[in-house]
């Protein structure tokens, strides 16, 4: 670990009692520990290794870690693992391994090369935590989100259709009042539709099934369209589009999905700047990319949260005692959509002053 002061000097002389203490620690820890020589031949396993894998010490010694290889990863994964440790670096990842009885298990795994004074690798030490239960709980949660959002979508579609029919069949004075309520009902249905759409998108991203339909189109009209739509929903904020004298560019992308990103970022800009009255959308392009920035003058985000706000379900709760509605899905979905297009979604922000979210898309 860099920047951490070692409490034990590197060349300390350890007494037998010290070594005994370290040995007991390794023997009794709940995490599996094994050591191999530079060729990968196992020379030590601790009792946790035996317990988790089902291989006894006698069965494991002299073998390679192939005995627990599940084959569940692509060959590239194993190649990367070897490349990393042979270059003297620590490998860390979630690895699916296999027990003696054939059962798969998930591990949070590190493999570290141990070196002599000359920097030659003399051993590899593998340490892992069994995280199978955690992974399975996550999987069940993902399945639940997927099923629940599908189940919610069907009745919602019917409610929307019936609302439209009702609207059309209402006439006269009483009808006017009813129209007003139906309008509100429509707005709420709109919110629910977005929410369920986001939940469905999240489960599609998790399973790798978010589909895209790419086409060629100019980006400025899309930006203007989204701004126009959102301007209708806010009286307080004026949304300004700065094309910065840039010529419009044609991109090859999924127009609806990019519109979804713009809506997400602009909705957030409105939501998180209740005291401001302006939002600026900038467009800049170069020979190789186009960049769209959305700037608000609202609550901003402090440094400690900046990196995490693109994580699934991450929300910031230190916004001056005000609770903003939301579930922390929009930025995650947006950044996945931009990533799919080979681009990047970035944020610059200062707490109390506002934020700029910028996405960059490569031009083909
Ligand atoms: P949601 O807004 O539904 O919580 P998002 O994924 O869109 O979910 O955003 C995640 C979090 O990032 C928000 O909860 C909020 O704390 C922060 N955030 C996003 N956009 C802004 C913004 N324009 N200004 C300040 N905070 C923001």
mmCIF file of C-alpha atoms and ligand atoms in Angstrom:
data_model
loop_
_atom_site.group_PDB
_atom_site.id
_atom_site.type_symbol
_atom_site.label_atom_id
_atom_site.label_comp_id
_atom_site.label_asym_id
_atom_site.label_seq_id
_atom_site.Cartn_x
_atom_site.Cartn_y
_atom_site.Cartn_z
ATOM 1 C CA UNK A 1 0.000 0.000 0.000
ATOM 2 C CA UNK A 2 1.459 3.325 -1.013
ATOM 3 C CA UNK A 3 1.533 6.198 1.451
ATOM 4 C CA UNK A 4 0.913 3.982 4.444
ATOM 5 C CA UNK A 5 3.687 3.791 6.940
ATOM 6 C CA UNK A 6 4.811 0.281 7.714
ATOM 7 C CA UNK A 7 4.767 -0.487 11.401
ATOM 8 C CA UNK A 8 7.244 -3.318 10.877
ATOM 9 C CA UNK A 9 10.554 -2.403 9.241
ATOM 10 C CA UNK A 10 11.228 -4.314 6.025
ATOM 11 C CA UNK A 11 14.287 -6.128 7.274
ATOM 12 C CA UNK A 12 13.089 -6.812 10.783
ATOM 13 C CA UNK A 13 14.387 -9.934 12.371
ATOM 14 C CA UNK A 14 11.416 -11.975 13.377
ATOM 15 C CA UNK A 15 11.593 -14.208 16.397
ATOM 16 C CA UNK A 16 10.109 -17.684 16.359
ATOM 17 C CA UNK A 17 7.293 -16.357 18.533
ATOM 18 C CA UNK A 18 6.517 -13.670 15.937
ATOM 19 C CA UNK A 19 6.499 -16.200 13.140
ATOM 20 C CA UNK A 20 4.283 -18.503 15.185
ATOM 21 C CA UNK A 21 1.833 -15.629 15.645
ATOM 22 C CA UNK A 22 1.711 -14.915 11.888
ATOM 23 C CA UNK A 23 1.271 -18.594 11.151
ATOM 24 C CA UNK A 24 -1.627 -18.919 13.592
ATOM 25 C CA UNK A 25 -3.255 -15.867 11.999
ATOM 26 C CA UNK A 26 -3.029 -17.359 8.511
ATOM 27 C CA UNK A 27 -4.168 -20.789 9.748
ATOM 28 C CA UNK A 28 -7.189 -19.456 11.612
ATOM 29 C CA UNK A 29 -8.456 -16.674 9.359
ATOM 30 C CA UNK A 30 -11.847 -17.256 7.738
ATOM 31 C CA UNK A 31 -10.469 -16.273 4.301
ATOM 32 C CA UNK A 32 -8.816 -18.918 2.157
ATOM 33 C CA UNK A 33 -5.054 -18.557 1.748
ATOM 34 C CA UNK A 34 -2.832 -20.595 -0.553
ATOM 35 C CA UNK A 35 0.720 -20.246 -1.821
ATOM 36 C CA UNK A 36 2.342 -21.526 -4.955
ATOM 37 C CA UNK A 37 5.857 -21.505 -6.378
ATOM 38 C CA UNK A 38 6.547 -19.342 -9.473
ATOM 39 C CA UNK A 39 5.329 -22.201 -11.699
ATOM 40 C CA UNK A 40 1.986 -22.276 -9.894
ATOM 41 C CA UNK A 41 2.558 -25.503 -7.910
ATOM 42 C CA UNK A 42 0.654 -25.306 -4.630
ATOM 43 C CA UNK A 43 2.911 -25.559 -1.564
ATOM 44 C CA UNK A 44 0.548 -24.348 1.144
ATOM 45 C CA UNK A 45 -3.197 -24.159 1.785
ATOM 46 C CA UNK A 46 -4.842 -23.043 5.026
ATOM 47 C CA UNK A 47 -7.806 -24.766 6.692
ATOM 48 C CA UNK A 48 -10.289 -22.194 5.261
ATOM 49 C CA UNK A 49 -9.131 -23.218 1.774
ATOM 50 C CA UNK A 50 -9.812 -26.862 2.633
ATOM 51 C CA UNK A 51 -13.216 -26.045 4.110
ATOM 52 C CA UNK A 52 -14.411 -23.885 1.202
ATOM 53 C CA UNK A 53 -13.089 -26.002 -1.681
ATOM 54 C CA UNK A 54 -13.513 -29.459 -0.184
ATOM 55 C CA UNK A 55 -9.928 -30.320 -1.204
ATOM 56 C CA UNK A 56 -7.804 -31.520 1.730
ATOM 57 C CA UNK A 57 -4.271 -30.255 2.161
ATOM 58 C CA UNK A 58 -2.933 -33.609 0.929
ATOM 59 C CA UNK A 59 -5.075 -33.387 -2.212
ATOM 60 C CA UNK A 60 -4.120 -29.792 -2.980
ATOM 61 C CA UNK A 61 -0.350 -29.849 -2.388
ATOM 62 C CA UNK A 62 1.651 -30.478 -5.526
ATOM 63 C CA UNK A 63 -1.303 -29.519 -7.739
ATOM 64 C CA UNK A 64 -1.876 -26.194 -9.536
ATOM 65 C CA UNK A 65 -4.861 -23.876 -8.928
ATOM 66 C CA UNK A 66 -6.377 -25.584 -11.987
ATOM 67 C CA UNK A 67 -8.028 -27.968 -9.500
ATOM 68 C CA UNK A 68 -10.428 -25.150 -8.574
ATOM 69 C CA UNK A 69 -10.678 -23.584 -12.036
ATOM 70 C CA UNK A 70 -14.339 -23.338 -13.014
ATOM 71 C CA UNK A 71 -13.897 -22.525 -16.698
ATOM 72 C CA UNK A 72 -16.695 -20.011 -16.226
ATOM 73 C CA UNK A 73 -14.541 -17.096 -17.410
ATOM 74 C CA UNK A 74 -13.387 -16.370 -20.952
ATOM 75 C CA UNK A 75 -9.818 -17.561 -21.719
ATOM 76 C CA UNK A 76 -8.831 -13.860 -21.858
ATOM 77 C CA UNK A 77 -9.715 -13.499 -18.186
ATOM 78 C CA UNK A 78 -7.210 -16.169 -17.144
ATOM 79 C CA UNK A 79 -4.611 -14.743 -19.556
ATOM 80 C CA UNK A 80 -5.015 -11.308 -17.966
ATOM 81 C CA UNK A 81 -4.668 -12.857 -14.509
ATOM 82 C CA UNK A 82 -1.342 -14.490 -15.440
ATOM 83 C CA UNK A 83 -0.096 -11.418 -17.304
ATOM 84 C CA UNK A 84 -0.778 -9.295 -14.218
ATOM 85 C CA UNK A 85 0.936 -11.489 -11.651
ATOM 86 C CA UNK A 86 3.890 -12.398 -13.875
ATOM 87 C CA UNK A 87 4.546 -8.685 -14.370
ATOM 88 C CA UNK A 88 4.823 -8.405 -10.577
ATOM 89 C CA UNK A 89 1.433 -6.757 -9.999
ATOM 90 C CA UNK A 90 -1.403 -7.894 -7.750
ATOM 91 C CA UNK A 91 -4.439 -9.352 -9.475
ATOM 92 C CA UNK A 92 -7.814 -8.548 -7.928
ATOM 93 C CA UNK A 93 -11.251 -9.514 -9.181
ATOM 94 C CA UNK A 94 -14.379 -11.511 -8.542
ATOM 95 C CA UNK A 95 -13.511 -15.045 -9.607
ATOM 96 C CA UNK A 96 -15.838 -18.002 -10.054
ATOM 97 C CA UNK A 97 -14.114 -21.138 -8.787
ATOM 98 C CA UNK A 98 -15.140 -24.784 -8.497
ATOM 99 C CA UNK A 99 -15.263 -26.992 -5.414
ATOM 100 C CA UNK A 100 -14.166 -30.610 -5.344
ATOM 101 C CA UNK A 101 -17.831 -31.656 -5.634
ATOM 102 C CA UNK A 102 -18.225 -29.611 -8.833
ATOM 103 C CA UNK A 103 -20.204 -26.767 -7.222
ATOM 104 C CA UNK A 104 -19.278 -23.240 -8.341
ATOM 105 C CA UNK A 105 -18.540 -20.501 -5.808
ATOM 106 C CA UNK A 106 -17.788 -16.800 -6.074
ATOM 107 C CA UNK A 107 -14.699 -15.269 -4.533
ATOM 108 C CA UNK A 108 -13.345 -11.798 -4.035
ATOM 109 C CA UNK A 109 -9.867 -12.850 -4.990
ATOM 110 C CA UNK A 110 -6.367 -11.406 -4.848
ATOM 111 C CA UNK A 111 -3.205 -13.062 -6.096
ATOM 112 C CA UNK A 112 0.007 -11.309 -5.132
ATOM 113 C CA UNK A 113 3.505 -12.157 -6.324
ATOM 114 C CA UNK A 114 6.011 -12.357 -3.453
ATOM 115 C CA UNK A 115 9.519 -11.222 -4.400
ATOM 116 C CA UNK A 116 13.040 -11.610 -3.034
ATOM 117 C CA UNK A 117 15.443 -8.669 -2.487
ATOM 118 C CA UNK A 118 16.349 -8.745 -6.187
ATOM 119 C CA UNK A 119 12.729 -8.441 -7.274
ATOM 120 C CA UNK A 120 12.486 -12.040 -8.501
ATOM 121 C CA UNK A 121 9.128 -13.691 -7.971
ATOM 122 C CA UNK A 122 9.547 -16.538 -5.517
ATOM 123 C CA UNK A 123 5.944 -17.319 -4.626
ATOM 124 C CA UNK A 124 2.392 -16.338 -5.398
ATOM 125 C CA UNK A 125 -0.040 -15.924 -2.554
ATOM 126 C CA UNK A 126 -3.758 -16.196 -3.213
ATOM 127 C CA UNK A 127 -6.281 -14.912 -0.690
ATOM 128 C CA UNK A 128 -10.013 -14.964 -1.170
ATOM 129 C CA UNK A 129 -13.314 -14.383 0.517
ATOM 130 C CA UNK A 130 -16.262 -16.587 -0.351
ATOM 131 C CA UNK A 131 -18.923 -14.104 -1.536
ATOM 132 C CA UNK A 132 -21.325 -16.635 -3.077
ATOM 133 C CA UNK A 133 -24.224 -15.665 -0.783
ATOM 134 C CA UNK A 134 -23.748 -11.982 -1.532
ATOM 135 C CA UNK A 135 -23.627 -12.553 -5.286
ATOM 136 C CA UNK A 136 -26.745 -14.727 -5.175
ATOM 137 C CA UNK A 137 -28.646 -12.124 -3.163
ATOM 138 C CA UNK A 138 -27.666 -9.490 -5.760
ATOM 139 C CA UNK A 139 -28.838 -11.793 -8.527
ATOM 140 C CA UNK A 140 -32.185 -12.343 -6.824
ATOM 141 C CA UNK A 141 -32.535 -8.574 -6.400
ATOM 142 C CA UNK A 142 -31.876 -8.030 -10.110
ATOM 143 C CA UNK A 143 -34.409 -10.715 -11.037
ATOM 144 C CA UNK A 144 -36.938 -9.139 -8.703
ATOM 145 C CA UNK A 145 -36.490 -5.698 -10.315
ATOM 146 C CA UNK A 146 -36.874 -7.214 -13.758
ATOM 147 C CA UNK A 147 -40.046 -9.168 -12.917
ATOM 148 C CA UNK A 148 -41.605 -6.360 -10.850
ATOM 149 C CA UNK A 149 -41.103 -3.786 -13.600
ATOM 150 C CA UNK A 150 -42.600 -6.080 -16.239
ATOM 151 C CA UNK A 151 -45.572 -6.788 -13.988
ATOM 152 C CA UNK A 152 -46.122 -3.079 -13.378
ATOM 153 C CA UNK A 153 -45.921 -2.174 -17.051
ATOM 154 C CA UNK A 154 -49.000 -4.130 -18.165
ATOM 155 C CA UNK A 155 -51.603 -2.504 -15.858
ATOM 156 C CA UNK A 156 -49.983 0.880 -16.449
ATOM 157 C CA UNK A 157 -50.471 0.578 -20.206
ATOM 158 C CA UNK A 158 -54.172 -0.252 -19.664
ATOM 159 C CA UNK A 159 -54.631 2.713 -17.304
ATOM 160 C CA UNK A 160 -53.118 4.996 -19.927
ATOM 161 C CA UNK A 161 -55.431 3.696 -22.668
ATOM 162 C CA UNK A 162 -58.536 4.063 -20.474
ATOM 163 C CA UNK A 163 -57.524 7.594 -19.483
ATOM 164 C CA UNK A 164 -57.279 8.547 -23.145
ATOM 165 C CA UNK A 165 -60.709 7.026 -23.880
ATOM 166 C CA UNK A 166 -62.232 8.857 -20.904
ATOM 167 C CA UNK A 167 -60.699 12.157 -22.027
ATOM 168 C CA UNK A 168 -62.211 11.796 -25.461
ATOM 169 C CA UNK A 169 -65.662 10.882 -24.147
ATOM 170 C CA UNK A 170 -65.993 13.823 -21.727
ATOM 171 C CA UNK A 171 -67.931 16.864 -22.930
ATOM 172 C CA UNK A 172 -69.635 19.872 -21.334
ATOM 173 C CA UNK A 173 -69.032 21.765 -18.089
ATOM 174 C CA UNK A 174 -68.672 18.735 -15.850
ATOM 175 C CA UNK A 175 -66.329 17.388 -18.449
ATOM 176 C CA UNK A 176 -64.019 20.390 -18.089
ATOM 177 C CA UNK A 177 -63.393 19.682 -14.418
ATOM 178 C CA UNK A 178 -62.930 16.040 -15.112
ATOM 179 C CA UNK A 179 -60.490 16.972 -17.866
ATOM 180 C CA UNK A 180 -58.350 18.813 -15.319
ATOM 181 C CA UNK A 181 -58.163 15.755 -13.099
ATOM 182 C CA UNK A 182 -57.477 13.541 -16.041
ATOM 183 C CA UNK A 183 -54.613 15.849 -16.977
ATOM 184 C CA UNK A 184 -53.126 15.353 -13.507
ATOM 185 C CA UNK A 185 -53.698 11.636 -13.752
ATOM 186 C CA UNK A 186 -51.863 11.728 -17.070
ATOM 187 C CA UNK A 187 -48.875 13.505 -15.490
ATOM 188 C CA UNK A 188 -48.663 10.885 -12.749
ATOM 189 C CA UNK A 189 -48.919 8.101 -15.303
ATOM 190 C CA UNK A 190 -46.051 9.807 -17.160
ATOM 191 C CA UNK A 191 -43.903 9.736 -14.006
ATOM 192 C CA UNK A 192 -44.734 6.091 -13.361
ATOM 193 C CA UNK A 193 -43.938 5.228 -16.973
ATOM 194 C CA UNK A 194 -40.489 6.836 -16.681
ATOM 195 C CA UNK A 195 -39.834 5.087 -13.391
ATOM 196 C CA UNK A 196 -40.799 1.673 -14.724
ATOM 197 C CA UNK A 197 -38.864 2.351 -17.930
ATOM 198 C CA UNK A 198 -35.755 3.127 -15.856
ATOM 199 C CA UNK A 199 -36.185 -0.028 -13.762
ATOM 200 C CA UNK A 200 -36.533 -2.095 -16.924
ATOM 201 C CA UNK A 201 -33.455 -0.434 -18.439
ATOM 202 C CA UNK A 202 -31.439 -1.226 -15.318
ATOM 203 C CA UNK A 203 -32.321 -4.890 -15.438
ATOM 204 C CA UNK A 204 -31.574 -4.961 -19.162
ATOM 205 C CA UNK A 205 -28.158 -3.390 -18.526
ATOM 206 C CA UNK A 206 -27.472 -5.978 -15.803
ATOM 207 C CA UNK A 207 -28.280 -8.836 -18.153
ATOM 208 C CA UNK A 208 -26.526 -7.194 -21.123
ATOM 209 C CA UNK A 209 -29.776 -6.869 -23.090
ATOM 210 C CA UNK A 210 -30.241 -3.128 -23.452
ATOM 211 C CA UNK A 211 -30.777 -2.865 -27.202
ATOM 212 C CA UNK A 212 -29.796 0.003 -29.436
ATOM 213 C CA UNK A 213 -30.977 1.065 -32.877
ATOM 214 C CA UNK A 214 -28.360 3.193 -34.523
ATOM 215 C CA UNK A 215 -29.022 5.610 -37.386
ATOM 216 C CA UNK A 216 -27.401 8.711 -38.885
ATOM 217 C CA UNK A 217 -28.833 12.010 -37.662
ATOM 218 C CA UNK A 218 -27.842 15.592 -36.872
ATOM 219 C CA UNK A 219 -27.398 16.262 -33.197
ATOM 220 C CA UNK A 220 -28.496 19.918 -32.868
ATOM 221 C CA UNK A 221 -32.164 19.301 -33.808
ATOM 222 C CA UNK A 222 -32.323 16.524 -31.192
ATOM 223 C CA UNK A 223 -30.957 18.880 -28.528
ATOM 224 C CA UNK A 224 -33.486 21.558 -29.534
ATOM 225 C CA UNK A 225 -36.377 19.069 -29.481
ATOM 226 C CA UNK A 226 -35.553 17.854 -25.969
ATOM 227 C CA UNK A 227 -35.109 21.432 -24.720
ATOM 228 C CA UNK A 228 -38.478 22.440 -26.192
ATOM 229 C CA UNK A 229 -40.244 19.501 -24.533
ATOM 230 C CA UNK A 230 -38.703 20.199 -21.151
ATOM 231 C CA UNK A 231 -39.161 23.954 -21.384
ATOM 232 C CA UNK A 232 -42.913 23.237 -21.470
ATOM 233 C CA UNK A 233 -42.657 21.494 -18.112
ATOM 234 C CA UNK A 234 -40.825 24.264 -16.270
ATOM 235 C CA UNK A 235 -41.890 27.868 -15.899
ATOM 236 C CA UNK A 236 -39.072 28.832 -13.575
ATOM 237 C CA UNK A 237 -36.046 27.862 -15.621
ATOM 238 C CA UNK A 238 -35.088 29.240 -18.951
ATOM 239 C CA UNK A 239 -33.107 26.653 -20.905
ATOM 240 C CA UNK A 240 -30.572 28.303 -23.207
ATOM 241 C CA UNK A 241 -28.946 26.469 -26.105
ATOM 242 C CA UNK A 242 -25.445 27.694 -27.037
ATOM 243 C CA UNK A 243 -24.368 26.169 -30.288
ATOM 244 C CA UNK A 244 -21.183 28.293 -29.984
ATOM 245 C CA UNK A 245 -21.142 28.985 -33.740
ATOM 246 C CA UNK A 246 -20.396 25.342 -34.281
ATOM 247 C CA UNK A 247 -21.644 23.650 -37.399
ATOM 248 C CA UNK A 248 -24.098 20.862 -36.703
ATOM 249 C CA UNK A 249 -22.634 17.379 -36.942
ATOM 250 C CA UNK A 250 -24.104 14.127 -38.109
ATOM 251 C CA UNK A 251 -23.617 11.214 -35.768
ATOM 252 C CA UNK A 252 -24.336 7.486 -35.963
ATOM 253 C CA UNK A 253 -26.142 6.647 -32.762
ATOM 254 C CA UNK A 254 -29.414 5.602 -31.153
ATOM 255 C CA UNK A 255 -31.439 8.827 -31.342
ATOM 256 C CA UNK A 256 -34.060 7.834 -28.736
ATOM 257 C CA UNK A 257 -31.440 6.678 -26.238
ATOM 258 C CA UNK A 258 -29.421 9.895 -26.622
ATOM 259 C CA UNK A 259 -32.660 11.841 -26.194
ATOM 260 C CA UNK A 260 -33.186 9.844 -22.985
ATOM 261 C CA UNK A 261 -29.727 10.931 -21.751
ATOM 262 C CA UNK A 262 -30.494 14.583 -22.535
ATOM 263 C CA UNK A 263 -33.861 14.347 -20.751
ATOM 264 C CA UNK A 264 -32.187 12.763 -17.708
ATOM 265 C CA UNK A 265 -29.484 15.415 -17.475
ATOM 266 C CA UNK A 266 -31.855 18.321 -18.058
ATOM 267 C CA UNK A 267 -34.448 16.970 -15.619
ATOM 268 C CA UNK A 268 -31.711 16.701 -12.999
ATOM 269 C CA UNK A 269 -30.476 20.215 -13.809
ATOM 270 C CA UNK A 270 -34.015 21.541 -13.197
ATOM 271 C CA UNK A 271 -34.609 19.381 -10.124
ATOM 272 C CA UNK A 272 -31.321 20.187 -8.396
ATOM 273 C CA UNK A 273 -31.419 23.955 -8.992
ATOM 274 C CA UNK A 274 -34.689 25.052 -7.389
ATOM 275 C CA UNK A 275 -33.394 28.557 -6.675
ATOM 276 C CA UNK A 276 -31.945 29.217 -10.134
ATOM 277 C CA UNK A 277 -33.690 30.409 -13.260
ATOM 278 C CA UNK A 278 -31.298 29.387 -16.001
ATOM 279 C CA UNK A 279 -29.815 26.220 -17.491
ATOM 280 C CA UNK A 280 -27.265 26.313 -20.294
ATOM 281 C CA UNK A 281 -26.748 23.634 -22.902
ATOM 282 C CA UNK A 282 -23.467 23.918 -24.820
ATOM 283 C CA UNK A 283 -22.395 22.122 -27.929
ATOM 284 C CA UNK A 284 -18.811 21.931 -29.154
ATOM 285 C CA UNK A 285 -17.248 19.759 -31.763
ATOM 286 C CA UNK A 286 -13.868 18.798 -33.082
ATOM 287 C CA UNK A 287 -12.818 16.671 -36.049
ATOM 288 C CA UNK A 288 -13.192 13.540 -34.000
ATOM 289 C CA UNK A 289 -15.905 14.157 -31.452
ATOM 290 C CA UNK A 290 -18.886 16.192 -30.368
ATOM 291 C CA UNK A 291 -19.370 17.388 -26.814
ATOM 292 C CA UNK A 292 -22.634 18.404 -25.177
ATOM 293 C CA UNK A 293 -22.576 20.106 -21.774
ATOM 294 C CA UNK A 294 -25.500 20.853 -19.472
ATOM 295 C CA UNK A 295 -24.795 23.473 -16.829
ATOM 296 C CA UNK A 296 -27.010 24.347 -13.904
ATOM 297 C CA UNK A 297 -26.511 26.870 -11.123
ATOM 298 C CA UNK A 298 -27.976 24.789 -8.351
ATOM 299 C CA UNK A 299 -26.994 22.839 -5.264
ATOM 300 C CA UNK A 300 -23.891 21.251 -6.789
ATOM 301 C CA UNK A 301 -22.206 18.081 -5.578
ATOM 302 C CA UNK A 302 -19.323 17.836 -3.130
ATOM 303 C CA UNK A 303 -16.082 16.163 -4.205
ATOM 304 C CA UNK A 304 -16.562 13.025 -2.085
ATOM 305 C CA UNK A 305 -19.720 12.083 -4.013
ATOM 306 C CA UNK A 306 -18.626 13.032 -7.507
ATOM 307 C CA UNK A 307 -17.173 9.690 -8.525
ATOM 308 C CA UNK A 308 -20.006 7.674 -7.078
ATOM 309 C CA UNK A 309 -23.026 9.443 -8.569
ATOM 310 C CA UNK A 310 -22.792 7.308 -11.722
ATOM 311 C CA UNK A 311 -23.179 4.137 -9.650
ATOM 312 C CA UNK A 312 -26.443 2.258 -9.715
ATOM 313 C CA UNK A 313 -28.928 3.592 -7.090
ATOM 314 C CA UNK A 314 -26.388 6.075 -5.664
ATOM 315 C CA UNK A 315 -27.917 9.287 -4.283
ATOM 316 C CA UNK A 316 -26.521 12.222 -2.364
ATOM 317 C CA UNK A 317 -28.363 13.086 0.804
ATOM 318 C CA UNK A 318 -26.513 16.150 2.026
ATOM 319 C CA UNK A 319 -28.399 18.638 -0.111
ATOM 320 C CA UNK A 320 -29.219 21.140 2.645
ATOM 321 C CA UNK A 321 -32.049 19.249 4.303
ATOM 322 C CA UNK A 322 -34.134 19.252 1.143
ATOM 323 C CA UNK A 323 -35.197 15.825 -0.027
ATOM 324 C CA UNK A 324 -35.300 15.567 -3.776
ATOM 325 C CA UNK A 325 -37.393 12.815 -5.314
ATOM 326 C CA UNK A 326 -35.605 10.081 -7.235
ATOM 327 C CA UNK A 327 -34.073 6.631 -7.002
ATOM 328 C CA UNK A 328 -30.549 7.129 -8.318
ATOM 329 C CA UNK A 329 -31.055 5.401 -11.648
ATOM 330 C CA UNK A 330 -30.831 8.182 -14.262
ATOM 331 C CA UNK A 331 -27.094 8.877 -14.224
ATOM 332 C CA UNK A 332 -26.212 5.185 -14.173
ATOM 333 C CA UNK A 333 -28.411 4.496 -17.208
ATOM 334 C CA UNK A 334 -27.148 7.640 -18.974
ATOM 335 C CA UNK A 335 -23.495 6.774 -18.475
ATOM 336 C CA UNK A 336 -24.112 3.208 -19.719
ATOM 337 C CA UNK A 337 -25.818 4.570 -22.847
ATOM 338 C CA UNK A 338 -22.941 6.960 -23.527
ATOM 339 C CA UNK A 339 -20.384 4.207 -22.863
ATOM 340 C CA UNK A 340 -22.170 1.990 -25.373
ATOM 341 C CA UNK A 341 -21.646 4.713 -27.990
ATOM 342 C CA UNK A 342 -17.909 4.763 -27.239
ATOM 343 C CA UNK A 343 -18.222 8.079 -25.417
ATOM 344 C CA UNK A 344 -17.869 9.371 -21.908
ATOM 345 C CA UNK A 345 -20.121 11.160 -19.435
ATOM 346 C CA UNK A 346 -18.275 13.494 -17.066
ATOM 347 C CA UNK A 347 -19.220 15.909 -14.334
ATOM 348 C CA UNK A 348 -17.664 19.028 -12.910
ATOM 349 C CA UNK A 349 -19.335 20.483 -9.888
ATOM 350 C CA UNK A 350 -18.922 22.694 -6.892
ATOM 351 C CA UNK A 351 -21.184 22.405 -3.910
ATOM 352 C CA UNK A 352 -23.418 25.443 -3.696
ATOM 353 C CA UNK A 353 -22.523 26.769 -7.170
ATOM 354 C CA UNK A 354 -23.862 24.244 -9.646
ATOM 355 C CA UNK A 355 -22.815 21.429 -11.937
ATOM 356 C CA UNK A 356 -21.877 20.752 -15.534
ATOM 357 C CA UNK A 357 -22.530 17.315 -16.973
ATOM 358 C CA UNK A 358 -20.766 16.753 -20.279
ATOM 359 C CA UNK A 359 -21.039 13.849 -22.665
ATOM 360 C CA UNK A 360 -18.596 13.342 -25.499
ATOM 361 C CA UNK A 361 -19.392 11.174 -28.494
ATOM 362 C CA UNK A 362 -16.875 10.072 -31.089
ATOM 363 C CA UNK A 363 -17.650 10.929 -34.707
ATOM 364 C CA UNK A 364 -17.406 7.900 -36.980
HETATM 365 P P1 LIG B 1 -31.891 10.724 -8.973
HETATM 366 O O1 LIG B 1 -31.858 12.161 -9.423
HETATM 367 O O2 LIG B 1 -33.141 10.023 -9.343
HETATM 368 O O3 LIG B 1 -31.538 10.556 -7.548
HETATM 369 P P2 LIG B 1 -29.587 10.249 -10.729
HETATM 370 O O4 LIG B 1 -28.922 8.964 -11.042
HETATM 371 O O5 LIG B 1 -30.085 11.046 -11.879
HETATM 372 O O6 LIG B 1 -30.762 9.891 -9.742
HETATM 373 O O7 LIG B 1 -28.575 11.127 -9.890
HETATM 374 C C1 LIG B 1 -27.839 10.543 -8.826
HETATM 375 C C2 LIG B 1 -27.528 11.596 -7.767
HETATM 376 O O8 LIG B 1 -26.600 12.558 -8.295
HETATM 377 C C3 LIG B 1 -28.735 12.412 -7.328
HETATM 378 O O9 LIG B 1 -29.416 11.780 -6.270
HETATM 379 C C4 LIG B 1 -28.115 13.728 -6.921
HETATM 380 O O10 LIG B 1 -27.700 13.678 -5.596
HETATM 381 C C5 LIG B 1 -26.884 13.856 -7.806
HETATM 382 N N1 LIG B 1 -27.128 14.766 -8.964
HETATM 383 C C6 LIG B 1 -27.425 14.407 -10.218
HETATM 384 N N2 LIG B 1 -27.544 15.485 -11.024
HETATM 385 C C7 LIG B 1 -27.302 16.552 -10.242
HETATM 386 C C8 LIG B 1 -27.255 17.985 -10.477
HETATM 387 N N3 LIG B 1 -27.487 18.500 -11.677
HETATM 388 N N4 LIG B 1 -26.957 18.774 -9.404
HETATM 389 C C9 LIG B 1 -26.717 18.255 -8.182
HETATM 390 N N5 LIG B 1 -26.759 16.933 -7.900
HETATM 391 C C10 LIG B 1 -27.045 16.093 -8.916
#
